[in-house]
Every structure is written in C-alpha cells, then in structure tokens.
Coordinates of C-alpha atoms in Angstrom, one line a residue:
X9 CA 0.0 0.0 0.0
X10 CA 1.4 3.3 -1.0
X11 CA 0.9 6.2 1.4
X12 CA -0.7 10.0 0.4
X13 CA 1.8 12.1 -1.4
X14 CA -0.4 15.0 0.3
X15 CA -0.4 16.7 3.7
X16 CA -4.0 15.6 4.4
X17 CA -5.7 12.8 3.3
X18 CA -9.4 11.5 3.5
X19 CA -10.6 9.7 6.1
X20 CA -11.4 5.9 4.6
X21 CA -14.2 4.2 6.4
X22 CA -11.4 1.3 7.4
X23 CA -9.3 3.6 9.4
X24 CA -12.5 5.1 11.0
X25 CA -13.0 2.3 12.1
X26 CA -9.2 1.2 13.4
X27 CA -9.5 4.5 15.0
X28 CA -12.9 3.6 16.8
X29 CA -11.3 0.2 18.2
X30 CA -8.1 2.5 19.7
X31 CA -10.3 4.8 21.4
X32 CA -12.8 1.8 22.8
X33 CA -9.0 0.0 24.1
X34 CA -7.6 3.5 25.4
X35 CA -11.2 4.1 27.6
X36 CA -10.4 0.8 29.2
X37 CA -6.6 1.0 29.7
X38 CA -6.4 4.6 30.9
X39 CA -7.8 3.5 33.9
X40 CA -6.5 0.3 34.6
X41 CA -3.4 1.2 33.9
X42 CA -3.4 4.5 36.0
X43 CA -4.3 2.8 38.7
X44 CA -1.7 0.7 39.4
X45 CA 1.2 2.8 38.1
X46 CA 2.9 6.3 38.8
X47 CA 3.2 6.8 34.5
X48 CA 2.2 5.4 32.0
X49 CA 3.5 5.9 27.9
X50 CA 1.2 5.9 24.5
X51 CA 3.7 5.9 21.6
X52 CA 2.3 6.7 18.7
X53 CA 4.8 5.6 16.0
X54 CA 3.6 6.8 12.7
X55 CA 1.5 10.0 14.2
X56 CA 0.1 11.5 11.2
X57 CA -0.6 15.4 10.6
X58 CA -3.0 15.0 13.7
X59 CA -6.3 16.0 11.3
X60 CA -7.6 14.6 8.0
X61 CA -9.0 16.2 4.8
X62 CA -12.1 17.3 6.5
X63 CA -11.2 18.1 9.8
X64 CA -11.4 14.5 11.2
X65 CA -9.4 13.6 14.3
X66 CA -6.5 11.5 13.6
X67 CA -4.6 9.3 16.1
X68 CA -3.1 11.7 18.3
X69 CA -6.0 13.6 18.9
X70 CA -8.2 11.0 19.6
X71 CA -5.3 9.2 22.0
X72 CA -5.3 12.6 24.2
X73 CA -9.3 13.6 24.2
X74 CA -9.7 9.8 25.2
X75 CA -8.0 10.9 28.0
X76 CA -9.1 14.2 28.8
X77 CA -12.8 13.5 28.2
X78 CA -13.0 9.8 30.6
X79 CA -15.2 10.1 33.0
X80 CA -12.9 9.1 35.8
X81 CA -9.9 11.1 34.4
X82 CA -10.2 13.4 37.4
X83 CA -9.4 10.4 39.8
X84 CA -6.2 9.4 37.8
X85 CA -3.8 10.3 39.5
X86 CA -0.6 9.1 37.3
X87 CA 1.4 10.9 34.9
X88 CA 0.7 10.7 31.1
X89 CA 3.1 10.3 28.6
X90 CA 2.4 10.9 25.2
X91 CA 5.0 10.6 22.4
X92 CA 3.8 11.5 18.7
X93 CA 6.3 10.8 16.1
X94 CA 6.3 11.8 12.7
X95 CA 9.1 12.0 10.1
X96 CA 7.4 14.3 7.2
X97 CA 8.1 18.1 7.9
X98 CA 4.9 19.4 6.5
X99 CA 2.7 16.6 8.5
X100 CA 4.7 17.4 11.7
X101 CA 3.9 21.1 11.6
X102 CA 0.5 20.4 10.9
X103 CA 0.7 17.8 14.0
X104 CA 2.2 20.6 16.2
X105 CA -0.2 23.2 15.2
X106 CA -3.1 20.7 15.9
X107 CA -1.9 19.5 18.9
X108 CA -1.3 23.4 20.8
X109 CA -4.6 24.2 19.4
X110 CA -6.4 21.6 21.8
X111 CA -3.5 22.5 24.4
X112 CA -5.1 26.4 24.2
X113 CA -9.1 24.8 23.9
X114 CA -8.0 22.6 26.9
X115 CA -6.5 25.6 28.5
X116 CA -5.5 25.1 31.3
X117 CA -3.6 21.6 30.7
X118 CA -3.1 19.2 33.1
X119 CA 0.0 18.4 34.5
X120 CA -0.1 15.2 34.8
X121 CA -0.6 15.0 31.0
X122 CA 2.7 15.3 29.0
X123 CA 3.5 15.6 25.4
X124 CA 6.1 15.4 23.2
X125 CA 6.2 15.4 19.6
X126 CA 9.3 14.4 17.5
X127 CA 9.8 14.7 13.5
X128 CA 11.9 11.6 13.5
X129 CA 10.9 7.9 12.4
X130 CA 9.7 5.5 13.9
X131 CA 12.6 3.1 13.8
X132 CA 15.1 5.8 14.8
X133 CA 12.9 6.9 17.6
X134 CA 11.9 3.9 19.2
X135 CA 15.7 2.4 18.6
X136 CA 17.0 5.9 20.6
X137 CA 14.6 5.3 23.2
X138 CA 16.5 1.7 23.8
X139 CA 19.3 3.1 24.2
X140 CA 18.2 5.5 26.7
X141 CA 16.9 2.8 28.7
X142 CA 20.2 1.0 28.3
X143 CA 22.0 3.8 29.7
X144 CA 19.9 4.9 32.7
X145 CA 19.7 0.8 33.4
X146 CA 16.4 0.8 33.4
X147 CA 12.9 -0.4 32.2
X148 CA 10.5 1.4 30.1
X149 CA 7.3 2.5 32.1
X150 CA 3.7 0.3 31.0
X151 CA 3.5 1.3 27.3
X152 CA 1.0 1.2 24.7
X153 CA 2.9 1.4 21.0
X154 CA 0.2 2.1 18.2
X155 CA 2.6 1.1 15.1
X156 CA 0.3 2.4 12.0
X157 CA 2.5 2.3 8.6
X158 CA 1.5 2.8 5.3
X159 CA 3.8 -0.4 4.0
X160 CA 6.5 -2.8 5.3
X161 CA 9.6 -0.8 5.8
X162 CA 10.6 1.1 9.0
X163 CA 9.3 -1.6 10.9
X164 CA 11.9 -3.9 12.5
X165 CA 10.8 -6.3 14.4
X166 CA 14.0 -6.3 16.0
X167 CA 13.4 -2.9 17.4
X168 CA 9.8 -3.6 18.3
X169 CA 11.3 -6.2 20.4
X170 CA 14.1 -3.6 21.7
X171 CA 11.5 -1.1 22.7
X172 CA 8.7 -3.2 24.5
X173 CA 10.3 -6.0 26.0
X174 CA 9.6 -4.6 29.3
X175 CA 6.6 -7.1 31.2
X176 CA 3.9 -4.4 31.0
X177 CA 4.3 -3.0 27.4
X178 CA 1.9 -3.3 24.4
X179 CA 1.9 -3.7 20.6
X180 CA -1.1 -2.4 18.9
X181 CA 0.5 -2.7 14.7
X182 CA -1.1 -2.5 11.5
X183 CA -0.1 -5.2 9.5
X184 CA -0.3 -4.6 5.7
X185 CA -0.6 -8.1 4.8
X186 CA -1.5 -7.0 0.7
X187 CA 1.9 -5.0 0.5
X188 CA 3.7 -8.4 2.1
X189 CA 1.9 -10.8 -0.3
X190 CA 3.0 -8.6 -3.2
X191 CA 6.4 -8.7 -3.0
X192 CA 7.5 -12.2 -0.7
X193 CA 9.3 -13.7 -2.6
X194 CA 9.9 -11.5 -5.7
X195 CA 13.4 -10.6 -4.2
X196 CA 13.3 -6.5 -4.4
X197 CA 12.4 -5.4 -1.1
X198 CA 13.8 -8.5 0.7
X199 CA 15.7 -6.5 3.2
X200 CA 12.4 -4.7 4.4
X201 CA 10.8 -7.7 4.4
X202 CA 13.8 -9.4 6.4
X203 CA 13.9 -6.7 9.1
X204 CA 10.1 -7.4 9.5
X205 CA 9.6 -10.5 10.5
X206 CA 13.5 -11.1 11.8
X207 CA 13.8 -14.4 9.8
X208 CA 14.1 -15.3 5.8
X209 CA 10.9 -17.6 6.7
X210 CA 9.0 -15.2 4.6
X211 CA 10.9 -16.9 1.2
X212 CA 8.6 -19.9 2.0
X213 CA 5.7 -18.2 0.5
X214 CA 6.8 -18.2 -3.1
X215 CA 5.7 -21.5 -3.5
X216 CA 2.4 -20.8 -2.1
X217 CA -1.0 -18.8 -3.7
X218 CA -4.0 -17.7 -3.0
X219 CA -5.4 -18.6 0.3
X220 CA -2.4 -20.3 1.4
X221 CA 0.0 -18.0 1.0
X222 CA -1.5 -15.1 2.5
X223 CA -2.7 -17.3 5.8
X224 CA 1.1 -18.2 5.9
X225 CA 2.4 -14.6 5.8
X226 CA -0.3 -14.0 8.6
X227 CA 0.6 -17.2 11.1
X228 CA 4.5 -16.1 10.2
X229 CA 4.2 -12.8 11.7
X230 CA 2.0 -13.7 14.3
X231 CA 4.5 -16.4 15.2
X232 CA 7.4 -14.2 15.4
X233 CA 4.9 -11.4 17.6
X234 CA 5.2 -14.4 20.5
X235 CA 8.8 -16.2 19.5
X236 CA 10.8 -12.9 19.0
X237 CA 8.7 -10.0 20.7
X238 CA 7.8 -12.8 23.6
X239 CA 4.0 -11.6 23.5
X240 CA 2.5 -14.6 24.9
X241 CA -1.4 -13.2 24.0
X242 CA -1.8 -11.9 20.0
X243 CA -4.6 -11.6 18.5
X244 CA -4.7 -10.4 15.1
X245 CA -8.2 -8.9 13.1
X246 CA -8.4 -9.3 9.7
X247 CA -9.9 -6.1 8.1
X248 CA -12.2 -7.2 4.9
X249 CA -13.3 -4.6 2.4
X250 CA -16.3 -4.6 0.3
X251 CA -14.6 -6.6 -2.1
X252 CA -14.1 -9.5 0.4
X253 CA -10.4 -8.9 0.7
X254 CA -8.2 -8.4 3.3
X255 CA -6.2 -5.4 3.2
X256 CA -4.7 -6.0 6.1
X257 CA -4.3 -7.3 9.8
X258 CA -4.5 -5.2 13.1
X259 CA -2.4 -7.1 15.3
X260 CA -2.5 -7.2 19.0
X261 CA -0.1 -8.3 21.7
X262 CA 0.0 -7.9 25.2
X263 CA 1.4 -10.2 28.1
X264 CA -1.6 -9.6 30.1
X265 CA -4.8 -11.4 29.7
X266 CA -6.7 -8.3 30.9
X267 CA -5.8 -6.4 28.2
X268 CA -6.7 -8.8 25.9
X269 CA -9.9 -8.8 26.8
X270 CA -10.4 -5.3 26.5
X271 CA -8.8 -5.3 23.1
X272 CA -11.3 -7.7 21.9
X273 CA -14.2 -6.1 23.7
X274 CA -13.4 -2.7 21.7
X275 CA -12.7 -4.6 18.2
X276 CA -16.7 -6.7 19.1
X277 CA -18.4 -3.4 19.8
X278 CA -17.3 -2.1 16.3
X279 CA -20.1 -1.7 13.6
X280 CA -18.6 -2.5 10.8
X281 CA -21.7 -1.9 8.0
X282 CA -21.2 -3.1 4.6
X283 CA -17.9 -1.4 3.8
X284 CA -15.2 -3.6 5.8
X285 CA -15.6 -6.3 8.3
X286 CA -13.6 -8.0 10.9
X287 CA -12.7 -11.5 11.2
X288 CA -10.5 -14.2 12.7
X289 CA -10.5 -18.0 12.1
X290 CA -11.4 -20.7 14.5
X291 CA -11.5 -25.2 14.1
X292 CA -10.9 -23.9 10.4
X293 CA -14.0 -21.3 9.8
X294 CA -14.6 -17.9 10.2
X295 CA -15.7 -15.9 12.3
X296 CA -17.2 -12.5 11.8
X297 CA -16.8 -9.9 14.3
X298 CA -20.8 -9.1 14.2
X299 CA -22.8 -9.3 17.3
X300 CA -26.3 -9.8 14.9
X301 CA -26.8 -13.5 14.1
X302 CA -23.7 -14.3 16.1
X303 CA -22.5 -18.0 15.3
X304 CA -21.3 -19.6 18.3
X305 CA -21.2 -22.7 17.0
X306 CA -17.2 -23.0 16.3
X307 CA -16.7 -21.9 20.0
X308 CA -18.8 -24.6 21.5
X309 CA -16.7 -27.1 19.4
X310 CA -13.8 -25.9 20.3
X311 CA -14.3 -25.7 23.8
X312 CA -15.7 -29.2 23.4
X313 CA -12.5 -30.4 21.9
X314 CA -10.1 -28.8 24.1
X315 CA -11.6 -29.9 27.3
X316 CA -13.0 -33.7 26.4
X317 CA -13.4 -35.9 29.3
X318 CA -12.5 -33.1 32.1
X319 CA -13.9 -31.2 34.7
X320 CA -13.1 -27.4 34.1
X321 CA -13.6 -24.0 36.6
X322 CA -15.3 -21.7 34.8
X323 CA -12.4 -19.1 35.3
X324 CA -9.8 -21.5 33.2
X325 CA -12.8 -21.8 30.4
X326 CA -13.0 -18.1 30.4
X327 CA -9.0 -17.3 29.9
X328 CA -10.0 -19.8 26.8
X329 CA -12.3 -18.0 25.3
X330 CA -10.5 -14.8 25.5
X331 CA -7.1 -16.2 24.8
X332 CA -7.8 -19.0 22.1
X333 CA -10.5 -18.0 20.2
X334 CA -11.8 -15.3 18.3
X335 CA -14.8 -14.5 20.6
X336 CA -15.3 -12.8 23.6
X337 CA -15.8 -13.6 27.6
X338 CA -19.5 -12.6 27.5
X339 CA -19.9 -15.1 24.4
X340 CA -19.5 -17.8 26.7
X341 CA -22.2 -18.1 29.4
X342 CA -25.3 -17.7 28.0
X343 CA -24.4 -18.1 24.0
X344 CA -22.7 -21.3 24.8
X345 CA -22.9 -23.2 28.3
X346 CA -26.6 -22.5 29.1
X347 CA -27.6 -24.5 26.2
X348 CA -25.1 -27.4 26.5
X349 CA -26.3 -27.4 30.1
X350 CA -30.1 -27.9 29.2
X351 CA -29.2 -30.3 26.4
X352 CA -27.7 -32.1 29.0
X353 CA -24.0 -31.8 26.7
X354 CA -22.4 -31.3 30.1
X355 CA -22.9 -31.2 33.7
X356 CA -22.9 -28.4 36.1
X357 CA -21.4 -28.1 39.6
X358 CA -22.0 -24.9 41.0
X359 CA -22.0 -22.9 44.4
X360 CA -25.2 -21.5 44.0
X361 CA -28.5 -22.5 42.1
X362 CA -28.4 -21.0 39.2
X363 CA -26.2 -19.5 36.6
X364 CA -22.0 -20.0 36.7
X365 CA -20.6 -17.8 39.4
X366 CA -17.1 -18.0 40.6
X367 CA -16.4 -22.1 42.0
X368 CA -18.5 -23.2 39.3
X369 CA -16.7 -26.6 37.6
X370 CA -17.9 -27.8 34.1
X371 CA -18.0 -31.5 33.4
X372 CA -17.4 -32.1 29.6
X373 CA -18.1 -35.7 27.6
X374 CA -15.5 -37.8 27.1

C-alpha cells in the first residue's frame, strides 16, 4: 500500500474504524493502567498530521481527548506520557499546530498530561529510546505502542522487540498483509521484508498462492509477535473490504490477559456496516466480528474439543475464550454453556443454584 503524497488525506471508512477500536481500548486501559502505576506511555509511532482532509481527528487527537474527556480522568492520579512521532516536515507542523490548538481549547492543561512530539521515524525513535533505557539501566514504564504504517519498511521487528520487552508493554500494529503478499518472494524489497519478520521464513511463500499463501504470511508474523517479541497473548483482526479482501491485519499483543480482553471487547463493539468487516479463524471457519446472528457454533466445538473428558472451573474456560478464540468472555455463558447445560451436553457443579458464578466446575463428555 502506498501512502498519500499530500499533507492531508481522506478519512477511509477502514481507518474510522481502526480509530474507533483505539479509542474503545484506550477508555479501558487509561484507567486500569493509572491505577496501578505512577506513569504510563502511549507511543504513537507513525502519528500522522494530527487531522484529516475534513477536519477529522487522527490518532493523536483522539489518543489525548480519550484521556481528557474519561469520566474518571479526574481520579487518575498518574502521569501521562504521550510521544507522537512523525518524520514528514509538512505533516509534523501540521501535528504541532493541531496538537497546541487543543492545548489552548483545553487551557489550562493538566500536569499530569505530557506531550512530546518528535519529526523523526519510527525506527530511529523507538531504537533511541532503547538506548536510553540502556543507559539509565532501566525499564521502560507500561507502554502502549500504536505502530500504524503505510507499508512494510521502517518496521523492524527487532526494534519492536528492543522497545517493548519490558513485562507491561503493548503492541497495537497495522499489518499490511496486501503490500507483504505482493512482493514475498519476488526478491526486491527482501531487506524490508527481512527486518520485519527477523527471519528469511517469509521466502517460504513463493511456492504458495491464494489462500495459502496469504494465511502463511499472517501465522508467520503472528509467530514471530510471540517467539521474538515474547508476546505470549496476540490476537490479530483481519480487516475485509467490500470486495471480500483483506487489506490488512491489526495485530494485538500484550502479556496480560486483561488487556486482551479489553482489546477484543473494543474490536466486538465495532459496527462494521457493509464497507469492511472483521474476522478471525477458529476449528478452520470464520468468524465474523458481528454481534447480529452471532454463530457460536465453532466456540462450543472448540471448547468441546479442548476440554474432552474433564472437569473445568469456569475461570480457566474463560481465559480460553479470550485467549484461544476469536470470541469474547460474554460469548461464553449464555451463548454457549446454558444450552449445553439444558441439552444435557455437560454437567454443572456450582456454588449456587443458578447461573456459573465464581467455583463453578464444568464436566465435559468424554
């Protein structure tokens, strides 16, 4: 995918949308986060000149008004980083410009929100930021990097490993899958394409099409996400345009199961109408990101499958659902056991009479 030669650029209904999920995971981990740490960082990686064509709000903007308009933002009592990088001159002043306008609507600022804006890339950045760290011998505060490219270069994986390897940071990266499929294997860009994924693995594809080919370039990078980056939780979105391609993936990884589950709370509470849609796969199908006519049918096989012969709490069935399947924790109850139960598909042990509170153990069929 080739990025705008232009300052400003029109809003596409996709990026609405990747915006949307940002915001709906920012609302969650603001507060979380805040309250259990004296800073927290939001690295925005490829910032953009803050506004679109028409005036929309573009990453930055919406990062800091998430902030500055939560309802329990007066209670948070840590400090805010926010970083905003952005290499083009003309799109950084722009960025500046939009970002001391809300500073003067917002008038006055809060001190415990800080920002700092850099014309630099990405790579440079977050690889001078490492070294930083190196030197003060220590470890980056609880960070949330949203890593949005236009294509494949400037995006080490190497460095993304470099920059978040500290317990409580958090990828949030566009990956343009299309751009990948294009060129893997064709030999030109194999140095981008190297420093991406951190292996020559990618080479594999040339004897692949279709389907195939692009599911491998997905499950490689998702791969290297938990082998290099040690992400144990990703979760990847595959965004699906009118045409019933994928464009590309929004890839998620965290090493906390909480904020997993508000990642894929956000991406569920997404309308995606009939220009894009979501999906993931799941016991080979897939799965639509569309609360309307939900099919929970792969989830109840799954969960059938994984836990065969066994008697399961409901907590470990939960961190399941959120952490090996598409679907989300509220999918589970109602959508899922309450039927097996009255079908008499499993058996119930619970601490109270109804419903499957805390203590409750599943027994599935052999």
């Amino acid at each position: 995918m080739v990025g705008p030669k232009t300052t400003h650029w029109k809003l596409e209904p996709h990026t609405k949308a990747k915006h949307e999920i940002l915001r709906g995971y920012l609302n969650g981990w603001f507060p979380v986060m805040s309250r259990y740490n004296d800073r927290i960082f939001f690295f925005d990686g490829f910032a953009g000149p803050g506004r679109y064509e028409n005036g929309e709000a573009g990453s930055p903007i919406i990062a800091l008004t998430t902030l500055l308009d939560h309802a329990h933002f007066s209670k948070m009592e840590c400090d805010f980083l926010f970083m905003f990088c952005e290499h083009d001159p003309k799109r950084f002043a722009s960025l500046e410009a939009e970002i001391e306008k809300l500073q003067n609507a917002r008038a006055p600022w809060p001190r415990n929100v800080k920002v700092q804006l850099v014309n630099e890339e990405f790579e440079a950045r977050a690889s001078n930021i490492v070294t930083e760290m190196k030197r003060l011998k220590k470890q980056l505060v609880p960070t949330f990097a949203f890593v949005d490219p236009f294509g494949v270069s400037g995006l080490p994986i190497a460095v993304i490993k470099d920059l978040l390897a500290s317990p409580r940071c958090e990828l949030f990266v566009n990956y343009m899958v299309d751009s990948v499929n294009r060129f893997a294997g064709a030999g030109n860009i194999d140095h981008h394409l190297r420093d991406l994924f951190g292996t020559e693995r990618y080479k594999e594809a040339a004897n692949l099409q279709g389907q195939p080919r692009q599911l491998f370039l997905h499950d490689l990078y998702e791969e290297q996400l938990k082998s290099t980056c040690e992400f144990p939780f990703v979760q990847s979105f595959a965004m699906i345009n009118s045409h019933g391609h994928i464009g590309y993936y929004l890839f998620y990884g965290t090493r906390d199961i909480k904020g997993l589950e508000i990642m894929k709370d956000s991406m569920w509470k997404i309308d995606p109408g009939g220009d894009y849609r979501f999906s993931d796969r799941l016991v080979g199908q897939t799965i639509l990101f569309i609360e309307d006519g939900l099919d929970v049918r792969p989830l109840r096989q799954a969960i059938l499958t994984e836990f065969a012969g066994k008697a399961v709490p409901i907590q470990q069935l939960e961190e399941f659902t959120i952490s090996r399947t598409p679907y989300r924790k509220s999918h589970l109850r109602r959508p899922v056991l309450t039927p097996m139960e009255k079908e008499n598909v499993i058996q119930v042990r619970r601490p109270g009479k109804s419903g499957f509170p805390p203590g409750t153990i599943v027994l599935f069929p052999a």
